[in-house]
Amino acid sequence: MAKELLTRDQVNVEDTWNLKDMYSNDSDWEEDIKAILGKTEELVKFEGRVCESADTLLQVLELSAFISEKLEFAYNYAARLFDEDQGNTLHQSMNQKIFSIMAKISSDVSFIDPEILACDESKLEEFYDKEPKLDLYKKQIKEVQRLKAHTLSAEMEKVVAMTAEMSNTASEVYEAFTNVDMKFPTIKDEDGEEVELTHGRFVPFLMSANRRVREDAFKAYYDTMKDYINTLASSYSGEVKQRVFHSRVRGYSSNLEAAVNANNVSPEVYENLVKTVNANLDKLHAYVSLRKKCLGVDELHMYDIYTPMISDVAKKVTYKEAQETICKALAVLGDDYVELLKEGFANRWIDVYENKGKQGGAYSATAYGCHPYMLLNYNDTFDDMFTTAHEMGHSMHSHYSNSAQPYIYSNYKIFVAEVASTCNEILLLEYLLKNCTDKKERAYLLNHYLDSFKGTVYRQTQFAEFEKITNEMVENGDSLNAENLSTIYKDINERYYGPDMISDPEIAYEWARIPHFYYNFYVYQYATSFCAAVAIAEMILTEGEPAVARYKKFLSSGCTDAPVELLKIAGVDLTTPAPIEAALAKMGEIVKELEELV
């Protein structure tokens, strides 16, 4: 681990993503912006006559698709530049510029959906008969019609669209404050050397076998969060308030309903997850008890939750080693899948290591017409290998959908976004277990499997519950502040982890470090997707090619149907609690096996 972070210009270029695959230079990006604005000027001339004829409707839909595709492409370029160093003022300006343009265009073209909704169904059918090219847009029009009850007049849609840039303020403040302005102290590492604490180093420190390092990192990190907790609470409160505005102006009963309905998912799926997980907290409590036993401590603290339960087995995994192992593990998905993996690794789809100002965490992003891009903050840990496999799952999902679908149907809904990524992780873990001959190493891998259940099903549902409660508070007229946010979070944490876990005072501030709370009810999908992925991986490993074929059909489906229906192609039905119950039953079995091994 480097003692000080490198600046962006000090990073080995081969370890960075190649954004020239999008634009050879910033001037080309500027030219695309001009073209987008020019096409937008053409499109707005159709206001008031979208459904004047079959030809005008076609022109409107084609122009709209062109603008959306180009705008998404331009946004991704600016966003990737910004994320590689958020302290770069030029890239800050480009990112702000594209957000402003997106907000303006959203307002300018907001007349389209209301005018389509005002068009009589019989008239639309006449248009389809007269203009065969409109067949491509039938599903898109039906999706617009599905949201009719929550679509406003053209004038009101324009007003709401004008709030888009303002509505991003809370998340922009949070990102800038936590990634650029907030500074953490140094702590002593395992060797007794002073090392700067950062977002990227926090979890690796918590994974340390040295309990003093874990505790020092935990307390230093959250003590810093506590110093700024009122600012962070105000930022989150602002995020929730803007959601309330948008959900109410569109006639939704709650923020939750507005968020999930946008993805054509019922709120019952969300509530079913929280209910089913809470009914199965005994598995998490058993895991906590086993962790306490394995670590041999009188008291288990929250800073003990990341370190492996099985000691002296964890080893560093270099980025090169991770690539090789991932390709072997995912060979069950076919030669075409593995060749794409190798292409991504070899051709700089990935920004690998942490540098000053770089966005924390990891993600995959893609723009139609270019390969996916992945951001990592690789630290040579076992978990980093799994993160790489996870993000490659996102990238492959995007590649398959973009290759199979026209632009307007290529963007799969967020609800299914975590299925492919998690399936990759599970297949990697099952591969490692299958090829493991050492009893202690198997125990270590089972530990990792349990940590995945803990971190993805239970932890994300814990987040989902916190998000639901805090949004409902604002909806009911209550205010959010540092004190009640921290109290709510700590209470949920105590309930989830049970009596064998000491919920340290510092854990009350953990909500403030979770950027996903600004993603509008995103996190529950990690949990539902994990449960779906457990089922899909099992089918792939037991059935072979038929299951792989179904899975790739799902990956290639984009947003051609409701996400719950698309998952049924792969063999999973999340309209019932069965996949969640089955996944948590599997966790219970793994806990018992690990208990026997240790």
Coordinates of C-alpha atoms in Angstrom, one line a residue:
M1 CA 0.0 0.0 0.0
A2 CA 1.4 3.4 -1.0
K3 CA 2.1 5.7 1.9
E4 CA 0.9 8.7 -0.1
L5 CA -1.5 8.7 -3.0
L6 CA -0.2 9.4 -6.4
T7 CA -1.4 12.4 -8.3
R8 CA -3.2 11.6 -11.6
D9 CA -0.2 12.5 -13.8
Q10 CA 2.0 10.1 -11.8
V11 CA -0.2 7.0 -12.6
N12 CA 1.1 4.5 -15.1
V13 CA -1.0 5.1 -18.3
E14 CA -1.5 1.4 -18.8
D15 CA -3.4 1.3 -15.5
T16 CA -5.8 3.9 -16.6
W17 CA -8.8 3.8 -18.9
N18 CA -8.5 5.0 -22.4
L19 CA -11.1 7.7 -22.9
K20 CA -9.8 8.4 -26.5
D21 CA -11.9 5.4 -27.5
M22 CA -14.8 7.9 -27.0
Y23 CA -13.3 11.1 -28.2
S24 CA -9.8 11.7 -29.5
N25 CA -9.8 15.1 -27.7
D26 CA -12.0 17.6 -25.9
S27 CA -12.6 19.5 -29.1
D28 CA -14.4 16.6 -30.6
W29 CA -16.6 16.5 -27.5
E30 CA -17.4 20.2 -27.9
E31 CA -18.3 19.5 -31.6
D32 CA -20.7 16.8 -30.5
I33 CA -22.3 19.2 -28.0
K34 CA -22.9 21.6 -30.8
A35 CA -24.5 18.9 -32.9
I36 CA -26.7 17.8 -30.0
L37 CA -27.9 21.4 -29.4
G38 CA -28.5 21.8 -33.1
K39 CA -30.7 18.7 -33.3
T40 CA -32.5 19.9 -30.2
E41 CA -33.4 23.1 -32.0
E42 CA -34.9 21.0 -34.8
L43 CA -36.9 18.9 -32.3
V44 CA -38.4 21.8 -30.4
K45 CA -40.0 23.1 -33.6
F46 CA -42.4 20.1 -33.4
E47 CA -43.9 21.3 -30.1
G48 CA -47.7 21.3 -30.4
R49 CA -47.7 18.9 -33.4
V50 CA -46.0 15.7 -32.3
C51 CA -49.0 13.7 -33.4
E52 CA -49.9 15.8 -36.4
S53 CA -49.1 12.9 -38.7
A54 CA -47.3 9.5 -38.8
D55 CA -44.4 11.3 -40.4
T56 CA -44.1 14.0 -37.7
L57 CA -44.3 11.4 -35.0
L58 CA -41.6 9.4 -36.6
Q59 CA -39.4 12.5 -37.0
V60 CA -39.9 13.4 -33.4
L61 CA -39.0 9.9 -32.1
E62 CA -36.0 9.6 -34.3
L63 CA -34.6 13.0 -33.3
S64 CA -35.3 12.3 -29.7
A65 CA -33.5 9.0 -29.9
F66 CA -30.5 10.6 -31.7
I67 CA -30.2 13.4 -29.1
S68 CA -30.5 10.9 -26.2
E69 CA -27.9 8.6 -27.5
K70 CA -25.4 11.4 -28.3
L71 CA -26.1 13.2 -25.0
E72 CA -25.5 10.0 -23.0
F73 CA -22.2 9.5 -24.9
A74 CA -21.1 13.0 -24.2
Y75 CA -22.1 12.8 -20.6
N76 CA -20.1 9.6 -20.1
Y77 CA -17.0 11.2 -21.4
A78 CA -17.2 14.2 -19.1
A79 CA -18.2 12.0 -16.1
R80 CA -15.3 9.6 -16.6
L81 CA -12.9 12.5 -16.9
F82 CA -14.3 14.1 -13.7
D83 CA -14.2 10.9 -11.7
E84 CA -10.5 10.2 -12.5
D85 CA -9.6 13.4 -10.6
Q86 CA -12.5 15.4 -9.1
G87 CA -10.0 18.1 -8.2
N88 CA -9.3 18.9 -11.9
T89 CA -11.0 22.3 -12.5
L90 CA -11.3 21.8 -16.3
H91 CA -13.1 18.5 -15.8
Q92 CA -15.2 19.9 -13.1
S93 CA -16.3 22.6 -15.6
M94 CA -17.0 20.0 -18.3
N95 CA -19.0 17.9 -15.9
Q96 CA -21.1 20.9 -14.8
K97 CA -21.6 22.0 -18.4
I98 CA -23.0 18.6 -19.5
F99 CA -25.3 18.5 -16.5
S100 CA -26.6 22.0 -17.4
I101 CA -27.1 21.0 -21.0
M102 CA -28.9 17.8 -20.0
A103 CA -31.2 19.8 -17.7
K104 CA -32.0 22.3 -20.5
I105 CA -32.6 19.7 -23.1
S106 CA -34.8 17.7 -20.7
S107 CA -36.9 20.9 -20.3
D108 CA -36.9 21.7 -24.0
V109 CA -38.2 18.3 -25.1
S110 CA -40.5 17.7 -22.2
F111 CA -43.5 18.3 -24.4
I112 CA -43.1 15.0 -26.2
D113 CA -44.6 12.5 -23.7
P114 CA -47.7 14.6 -22.8
E115 CA -48.5 15.1 -26.5
I116 CA -48.2 11.4 -27.2
L117 CA -50.4 10.7 -24.2
A118 CA -53.0 13.2 -25.6
C119 CA -53.0 11.3 -28.9
D120 CA -56.0 8.9 -29.3
E121 CA -55.1 5.2 -29.4
S122 CA -57.0 4.7 -32.6
K123 CA -55.0 7.5 -34.2
L124 CA -51.7 5.9 -33.1
E125 CA -52.9 2.6 -34.7
E126 CA -53.5 4.5 -38.0
F127 CA -50.0 5.9 -37.8
Y128 CA -48.5 2.4 -37.3
D129 CA -50.4 1.2 -40.4
K130 CA -49.2 4.2 -42.5
E131 CA -45.6 4.2 -41.4
P132 CA -43.9 0.8 -40.8
K133 CA -40.8 2.5 -39.3
L134 CA -42.9 3.4 -36.3
D135 CA -42.9 -0.4 -35.3
L136 CA -39.6 0.2 -33.7
Y137 CA -41.1 2.7 -31.2
K138 CA -44.2 0.8 -30.2
K139 CA -42.7 -0.5 -27.0
Q140 CA -41.3 2.9 -26.1
I141 CA -44.8 4.5 -26.6
K142 CA -46.4 1.8 -24.5
E143 CA -43.9 2.6 -21.7
V144 CA -44.9 6.3 -22.0
Q145 CA -48.6 5.3 -21.7
R146 CA -47.9 3.1 -18.7
L147 CA -46.8 6.2 -16.8
K148 CA -49.8 8.3 -18.0
A149 CA -51.2 8.8 -14.5
H150 CA -48.0 10.4 -13.4
T151 CA -47.2 12.5 -16.5
L152 CA -48.1 16.1 -16.3
S153 CA -49.2 18.6 -18.9
A154 CA -46.6 19.8 -21.4
E155 CA -46.3 23.1 -19.6
M156 CA -45.9 21.4 -16.2
E157 CA -43.4 18.9 -17.5
K158 CA -41.3 21.7 -18.7
V159 CA -41.3 23.4 -15.3
V160 CA -40.4 20.1 -13.5
A161 CA -37.6 19.5 -16.0
M162 CA -36.2 22.9 -15.2
T163 CA -35.7 21.7 -11.6
A164 CA -33.3 18.9 -12.7
E165 CA -30.1 20.7 -12.2
M166 CA -31.1 22.2 -8.9
S167 CA -32.3 18.7 -7.8
N168 CA -28.8 17.4 -8.2
T169 CA -27.3 19.9 -5.7
A170 CA -27.5 17.7 -2.6
S171 CA -25.7 14.8 -4.3
E172 CA -23.1 17.1 -5.9
V173 CA -22.4 18.7 -2.5
Y174 CA -22.0 15.3 -0.9
E175 CA -19.6 14.1 -3.6
A176 CA -17.5 17.2 -3.6
F177 CA -17.4 17.3 0.2
T178 CA -16.6 13.7 0.9
N179 CA -14.3 13.0 -2.1
V180 CA -12.3 16.3 -2.3
D181 CA -12.7 18.5 0.8
M182 CA -12.9 16.0 3.6
K183 CA -9.5 15.1 5.0
F184 CA -8.8 12.1 7.3
P185 CA -6.0 11.8 9.8
T186 CA -3.1 9.3 9.6
I187 CA -3.0 6.1 11.5
K188 CA -0.3 3.6 12.2
D189 CA -0.4 0.6 9.9
E190 CA 0.6 -3.0 10.7
D191 CA 4.3 -2.0 10.6
G192 CA 3.8 1.0 12.9
E193 CA 4.3 3.5 10.0
E194 CA 2.0 6.6 9.7
V195 CA -0.3 6.2 6.7
E196 CA -3.0 8.6 5.5
L197 CA -6.5 7.3 6.0
T198 CA -8.7 7.6 2.9
H199 CA -12.1 6.3 1.7
G200 CA -10.3 3.8 -0.5
R201 CA -8.1 2.6 2.4
F202 CA -10.7 2.4 5.0
V203 CA -12.2 -1.0 4.3
P204 CA -8.7 -2.6 3.6
F205 CA -7.7 -1.3 7.1
L206 CA -10.8 -2.9 8.6
M207 CA -9.8 -6.2 6.9
S208 CA -6.5 -6.1 8.7
A209 CA -5.6 -9.1 10.9
N210 CA -4.2 -6.5 13.4
R211 CA -7.1 -5.6 15.7
R212 CA -5.4 -2.3 16.8
V213 CA -5.2 -1.2 13.1
R214 CA -8.9 -2.0 12.6
E215 CA -10.0 -0.1 15.7
D216 CA -7.8 2.9 15.0
A217 CA -9.1 3.1 11.4
F218 CA -12.7 2.7 12.5
K219 CA -12.5 5.4 15.2
A220 CA -10.4 7.8 13.2
Y221 CA -12.8 7.5 10.2
Y222 CA -16.0 7.9 12.1
D223 CA -14.7 10.6 14.4
T224 CA -14.0 12.6 11.3
M225 CA -17.5 11.9 10.0
K226 CA -18.9 13.0 13.3
D227 CA -17.0 16.3 13.0
Y228 CA -19.0 17.1 9.9
I229 CA -22.2 15.2 10.7
N230 CA -24.5 18.2 10.7
T231 CA -23.4 19.2 7.2
L232 CA -23.8 15.6 6.0
A233 CA -27.2 15.4 7.6
S234 CA -28.3 18.7 5.8
S235 CA -27.1 17.3 2.5
Y236 CA -29.1 14.1 2.9
S237 CA -32.1 16.0 4.1
G238 CA -32.0 18.1 0.9
E239 CA -31.8 14.9 -1.2
V240 CA -34.9 13.5 0.4
K241 CA -36.8 16.8 0.2
Q242 CA -36.3 17.0 -3.6
R243 CA -37.6 13.5 -3.9
V244 CA -40.7 14.4 -2.0
F245 CA -41.3 17.3 -4.4
H246 CA -40.9 15.1 -7.5
S247 CA -43.0 12.3 -6.2
R248 CA -45.9 14.5 -5.0
V249 CA -46.0 16.7 -8.1
R250 CA -46.4 13.5 -10.1
G251 CA -49.1 12.1 -7.9
Y252 CA -47.3 9.2 -6.3
S253 CA -48.3 8.1 -2.8
S254 CA -44.6 8.0 -1.7
N255 CA -41.0 8.5 -2.8
L256 CA -40.6 4.7 -2.8
E257 CA -43.5 4.2 -5.2
A258 CA -42.1 6.9 -7.5
A259 CA -38.7 5.4 -7.5
V260 CA -39.6 1.7 -8.2
N261 CA -42.4 2.5 -10.6
A262 CA -39.9 4.3 -12.8
N263 CA -38.4 0.8 -13.3
N264 CA -41.8 -0.9 -13.7
V265 CA -41.4 -2.6 -10.3
S266 CA -44.0 -2.8 -7.6
P267 CA -43.3 -1.4 -4.1
E268 CA -44.4 -4.8 -2.8
V269 CA -41.2 -6.3 -4.1
Y270 CA -39.2 -3.8 -1.9
E271 CA -41.4 -4.4 1.1
N272 CA -41.3 -8.1 0.6
L273 CA -37.5 -8.1 0.7
V274 CA -37.4 -6.1 4.0
K275 CA -40.1 -8.4 5.5
T276 CA -38.5 -11.6 4.4
V277 CA -35.0 -10.6 5.5
N278 CA -36.3 -9.5 8.9
A279 CA -37.9 -12.9 9.3
N280 CA -34.6 -14.5 8.7
L281 CA -32.3 -12.4 10.9
D282 CA -31.5 -15.6 12.8
K283 CA -29.1 -16.6 10.0
L284 CA -27.2 -13.3 10.4
H285 CA -27.2 -13.7 14.2
A286 CA -25.8 -17.2 13.8
Y287 CA -23.1 -15.7 11.5
V288 CA -22.2 -13.1 14.0
S289 CA -21.9 -15.7 16.8
L290 CA -19.7 -17.8 14.5
R291 CA -17.5 -14.8 13.8
K292 CA -17.1 -14.0 17.5
K293 CA -16.1 -17.7 18.1
C294 CA -13.6 -17.8 15.1
L295 CA -11.9 -14.5 16.1
G296 CA -11.7 -15.7 19.7
V297 CA -12.8 -12.4 21.2
D298 CA -14.8 -11.7 24.4
E299 CA -16.6 -8.9 22.6
L300 CA -17.2 -8.6 18.9
H301 CA -17.2 -5.0 17.7
M302 CA -18.3 -3.4 14.4
Y303 CA -14.6 -3.0 13.4
D304 CA -14.3 -6.8 13.5
I305 CA -16.9 -7.3 10.8
Y306 CA -14.6 -7.1 7.7
T307 CA -11.6 -9.0 8.8
P308 CA -11.5 -12.7 7.7
M309 CA -12.8 -15.1 10.4
I310 CA -10.2 -17.6 9.2
S311 CA -6.7 -16.3 10.0
D312 CA -3.4 -16.9 8.2
V313 CA -5.1 -17.8 4.9
A314 CA -5.7 -14.4 3.3
K315 CA -3.2 -13.5 0.7
K316 CA -2.6 -10.6 -1.6
V317 CA -4.0 -11.0 -5.1
T318 CA -2.3 -8.9 -7.7
Y319 CA -4.4 -7.3 -10.5
K320 CA -2.8 -9.7 -13.0
E321 CA -3.6 -12.7 -10.9
A322 CA -7.2 -11.5 -10.5
Q323 CA -7.6 -11.3 -14.2
E324 CA -6.3 -14.8 -14.8
T325 CA -8.5 -16.3 -12.1
I326 CA -11.6 -14.5 -13.2
C327 CA -11.2 -15.7 -16.8
K328 CA -10.9 -19.3 -15.6
A329 CA -13.8 -19.1 -13.2
L330 CA -16.2 -17.6 -15.9
A331 CA -15.2 -20.1 -18.6
V332 CA -18.5 -21.8 -17.8
L333 CA -20.2 -18.9 -19.6
G334 CA -18.6 -19.7 -22.9
D335 CA -15.7 -18.7 -25.1
D336 CA -17.4 -15.6 -26.3
Y337 CA -17.8 -14.3 -22.7
V338 CA -14.1 -15.0 -21.8
E339 CA -12.8 -13.4 -25.0
L340 CA -14.7 -10.2 -24.1
L341 CA -13.2 -10.3 -20.6
K342 CA -9.8 -10.5 -22.0
E343 CA -10.5 -7.7 -24.5
G344 CA -11.5 -5.5 -21.6
F345 CA -8.5 -6.3 -19.5
A346 CA -6.1 -5.8 -22.4
N347 CA -7.5 -2.7 -24.0
R348 CA -7.8 -0.3 -21.1
W349 CA -11.5 -0.4 -20.3
I350 CA -10.4 -0.2 -16.7
D351 CA -9.0 2.6 -14.4
V352 CA -7.3 0.4 -11.9
Y353 CA -5.7 2.1 -8.9
E354 CA -6.5 4.9 -6.5
N355 CA -5.1 8.4 -7.0
K356 CA -5.6 11.8 -5.4
G357 CA -9.1 13.2 -6.2
K358 CA -10.3 10.0 -7.8
Q359 CA -13.9 8.9 -7.2
G360 CA -14.0 6.3 -4.4
G361 CA -15.4 2.7 -4.7
A362 CA -15.9 1.0 -8.0
Y363 CA -18.4 1.0 -10.9
S364 CA -19.0 0.2 -14.5
A365 CA -20.5 2.7 -17.0
T366 CA -21.2 2.5 -20.7
A367 CA -22.4 4.7 -23.5
Y368 CA -24.0 3.1 -26.5
G369 CA -21.5 2.9 -29.4
C370 CA -18.5 2.4 -27.2
H371 CA -17.2 -0.4 -24.9
P372 CA -17.9 -0.2 -21.2
Y373 CA -15.6 1.6 -18.7
M374 CA -14.8 0.4 -15.2
L375 CA -13.5 2.4 -12.3
L376 CA -11.7 0.4 -9.6
N377 CA -9.5 1.4 -6.6
Y378 CA -7.5 -1.9 -6.6
N379 CA -5.5 -2.6 -3.4
D380 CA -4.3 -6.2 -4.1
T381 CA -6.8 -7.8 -1.8
F382 CA -9.0 -10.9 -2.2
D383 CA -12.1 -8.7 -2.1
D384 CA -10.6 -6.5 -4.9
M385 CA -10.6 -9.5 -7.1
F386 CA -14.3 -10.1 -6.5
T387 CA -15.0 -6.4 -7.0
T388 CA -13.3 -6.7 -10.4
A389 CA -15.4 -9.7 -11.3
H390 CA -18.5 -7.8 -10.1
E391 CA -17.9 -4.8 -12.2
M392 CA -17.0 -6.9 -15.2
G393 CA -20.5 -8.5 -14.8
H394 CA -22.0 -5.0 -15.3
S395 CA -19.8 -4.4 -18.3
M396 CA -20.7 -7.7 -19.9
H397 CA -24.4 -7.1 -19.3
S398 CA -24.1 -3.7 -21.0
H399 CA -22.1 -5.1 -23.9
Y400 CA -24.6 -7.9 -24.6
S401 CA -27.6 -5.5 -24.3
N402 CA -25.9 -2.8 -26.5
S403 CA -25.0 -5.4 -29.1
A404 CA -28.4 -7.0 -29.3
Q405 CA -30.8 -4.0 -29.0
P406 CA -31.3 -0.7 -30.7
Y407 CA -30.3 2.3 -28.5
I408 CA -33.8 3.0 -27.2
Y409 CA -34.1 -0.6 -25.7
S410 CA -30.5 -1.1 -24.7
N411 CA -30.5 0.4 -21.2
Y412 CA -31.6 -2.3 -18.8
K413 CA -33.5 -1.2 -15.8
I414 CA -31.7 -0.6 -12.5
F415 CA -33.7 -3.4 -10.9
V416 CA -31.8 -6.0 -12.8
A417 CA -28.5 -4.1 -12.9
E418 CA -26.9 -6.1 -10.1
V419 CA -27.8 -9.6 -11.3
A420 CA -25.0 -10.1 -13.8
S421 CA -22.4 -8.6 -11.6
T422 CA -23.3 -10.7 -8.6
C423 CA -23.6 -13.8 -10.7
N424 CA -20.0 -13.3 -11.8
E425 CA -19.0 -13.1 -8.1
I426 CA -20.8 -16.3 -7.2
L427 CA -19.4 -18.2 -10.1
L428 CA -15.9 -17.1 -9.1
L429 CA -16.5 -18.2 -5.5
E430 CA -17.9 -21.6 -6.6
Y431 CA -14.9 -22.1 -8.9
L432 CA -12.5 -21.4 -6.0
L433 CA -14.4 -23.8 -3.7
K434 CA -14.4 -26.5 -6.4
N435 CA -10.7 -26.3 -6.9
C436 CA -9.8 -26.0 -3.2
T437 CA -8.1 -29.0 -1.5
D438 CA -7.0 -27.4 1.7
K439 CA -9.5 -27.5 4.7
K440 CA -8.4 -24.2 6.0
E441 CA -8.6 -22.5 2.6
R442 CA -12.1 -23.9 2.1
A443 CA -13.1 -22.5 5.4
Y444 CA -11.7 -19.1 4.3
L445 CA -13.7 -19.3 1.1
L446 CA -16.9 -20.2 3.0
N447 CA -16.2 -17.2 5.2
H448 CA -16.1 -15.0 2.1
Y449 CA -19.3 -16.5 0.8
L450 CA -21.0 -15.7 4.2
D451 CA -19.5 -12.2 4.1
S452 CA -21.2 -11.8 0.7
F453 CA -24.6 -12.8 2.1
K454 CA -24.0 -10.5 5.0
G455 CA -22.8 -7.5 2.9
T456 CA -25.1 -7.9 0.0
V457 CA -28.4 -9.3 1.3
Y458 CA -28.5 -8.2 4.9
R459 CA -26.4 -5.0 4.8
Q460 CA -28.1 -3.7 1.7
T461 CA -31.6 -4.5 3.1
Q462 CA -30.5 -2.7 6.3
F463 CA -29.7 0.3 4.1
A464 CA -33.0 -0.1 2.3
E465 CA -34.9 -0.1 5.6
F466 CA -33.1 3.0 6.8
E467 CA -33.8 4.8 3.5
K468 CA -37.5 3.8 3.6
I469 CA -37.9 5.1 7.2
T470 CA -36.1 8.4 6.6
N471 CA -38.0 9.1 3.4
E472 CA -41.3 8.4 5.2
M473 CA -40.3 10.8 8.0
V474 CA -40.0 13.7 5.6
E475 CA -43.2 12.7 3.8
N476 CA -45.0 12.8 7.2
G477 CA -43.6 16.3 7.9
D478 CA -40.8 15.4 10.2
S479 CA -37.3 16.8 9.7
L480 CA -34.1 14.9 9.3
N481 CA -31.1 15.9 11.4
A482 CA -27.8 14.5 12.6
E483 CA -29.3 13.2 15.8
N484 CA -32.3 11.4 14.6
L485 CA -30.6 10.0 11.5
S486 CA -27.8 8.6 13.7
T487 CA -30.2 7.2 16.2
I488 CA -32.3 5.5 13.6
Y489 CA -29.3 4.0 11.9
K490 CA -27.8 2.7 15.2
D491 CA -31.1 1.1 16.2
I492 CA -31.5 -0.8 12.9
N493 CA -27.8 -1.9 13.2
E494 CA -28.4 -3.3 16.7
R495 CA -31.5 -5.2 15.5
Y496 CA -29.8 -6.7 12.4
Y497 CA -26.6 -7.8 14.1
G498 CA -28.1 -9.1 17.3
P499 CA -27.0 -9.6 20.8
D500 CA -23.5 -11.0 20.1
M501 CA -22.4 -7.7 18.4
I502 CA -21.3 -4.6 20.2
S503 CA -22.8 -1.7 18.1
D504 CA -20.1 0.8 18.9
P505 CA -21.2 4.5 19.2
E506 CA -19.3 5.4 16.1
I507 CA -21.4 3.1 13.9
A508 CA -24.3 5.5 14.3
Y509 CA -22.5 7.7 11.7
E510 CA -22.1 5.1 9.1
W511 CA -25.1 6.3 7.1
A512 CA -23.1 9.4 6.3
R513 CA -20.5 7.5 4.3
I514 CA -22.9 5.6 2.0
P515 CA -23.2 7.4 -1.4
H516 CA -25.9 5.1 -2.5
F517 CA -28.4 6.9 -0.2
Y518 CA -28.3 9.6 -3.0
Y519 CA -29.3 7.0 -5.6
N520 CA -33.0 7.1 -4.9
F521 CA -33.9 3.6 -3.4
Y522 CA -31.1 1.8 -5.3
V523 CA -29.6 -0.4 -2.6
Y524 CA -32.5 -2.9 -2.2
Q525 CA -31.7 -4.1 -5.7
Y526 CA -28.3 -5.4 -4.6
A527 CA -30.2 -7.8 -2.2
T528 CA -32.8 -8.9 -4.7
S529 CA -30.2 -9.3 -7.4
F530 CA -27.9 -11.4 -5.1
C531 CA -30.8 -13.8 -4.4
A532 CA -31.6 -14.0 -8.2
A533 CA -27.9 -14.5 -8.9
V534 CA -27.6 -17.4 -6.4
A535 CA -30.4 -19.2 -8.3
I536 CA -29.0 -18.4 -11.8
A537 CA -25.4 -19.5 -10.9
E538 CA -26.8 -22.8 -9.5
M539 CA -28.7 -23.4 -12.7
I540 CA -25.6 -22.6 -14.8
L541 CA -23.4 -25.0 -12.8
T542 CA -26.0 -27.8 -12.8
E543 CA -27.6 -27.5 -16.2
G544 CA -24.8 -26.2 -18.3
E545 CA -25.5 -24.9 -21.8
P546 CA -29.3 -24.6 -21.6
A547 CA -29.0 -22.4 -18.5
V548 CA -26.1 -20.4 -20.1
A549 CA -28.3 -19.8 -23.2
R550 CA -31.2 -18.5 -21.1
Y551 CA -28.9 -16.3 -19.1
K552 CA -27.3 -14.7 -22.2
K553 CA -30.8 -14.1 -23.6
F554 CA -31.6 -12.3 -20.4
L555 CA -28.3 -10.3 -20.7
S556 CA -29.2 -9.4 -24.2
S557 CA -32.7 -8.2 -23.5
G558 CA -32.1 -4.6 -22.4
C559 CA -35.4 -3.0 -21.4
T560 CA -37.6 -4.9 -23.8
D561 CA -39.9 -5.9 -21.0
A562 CA -40.6 -5.3 -17.3
P563 CA -37.4 -6.3 -15.4
V564 CA -39.3 -8.9 -13.2
E565 CA -40.5 -10.5 -16.5
L566 CA -37.0 -10.5 -18.0
L567 CA -35.6 -12.3 -14.9
K568 CA -38.1 -15.1 -15.6
I569 CA -36.3 -15.7 -18.9
A570 CA -33.3 -16.7 -16.7
G571 CA -35.5 -18.8 -14.5
V572 CA -36.1 -16.6 -11.5
D573 CA -39.4 -15.2 -10.2
L574 CA -38.9 -12.3 -7.7
T575 CA -42.7 -11.6 -7.4
T576 CA -42.6 -14.3 -4.7
P577 CA -40.4 -14.5 -1.5
A578 CA -39.1 -17.9 -2.7
P579 CA -35.8 -16.8 -4.2
I580 CA -34.9 -14.7 -1.1
E581 CA -35.9 -17.5 1.3
A582 CA -33.9 -20.1 -0.8
A583 CA -30.8 -17.9 -0.8
L584 CA -31.0 -17.3 3.0
A585 CA -31.5 -21.0 3.6
K586 CA -28.3 -21.5 1.6
M587 CA -26.5 -19.1 3.9
G588 CA -27.8 -21.1 6.9
E589 CA -26.3 -24.2 5.4
I590 CA -22.9 -22.5 4.8
V591 CA -22.9 -21.3 8.5
K592 CA -23.3 -24.9 9.6
E593 CA -20.6 -26.2 7.3
L594 CA -18.1 -23.6 8.5
E595 CA -19.0 -24.3 12.1
E596 CA -18.1 -28.0 11.4
L597 CA -14.8 -27.0 9.7
V598 CA -13.6 -24.8 12.5

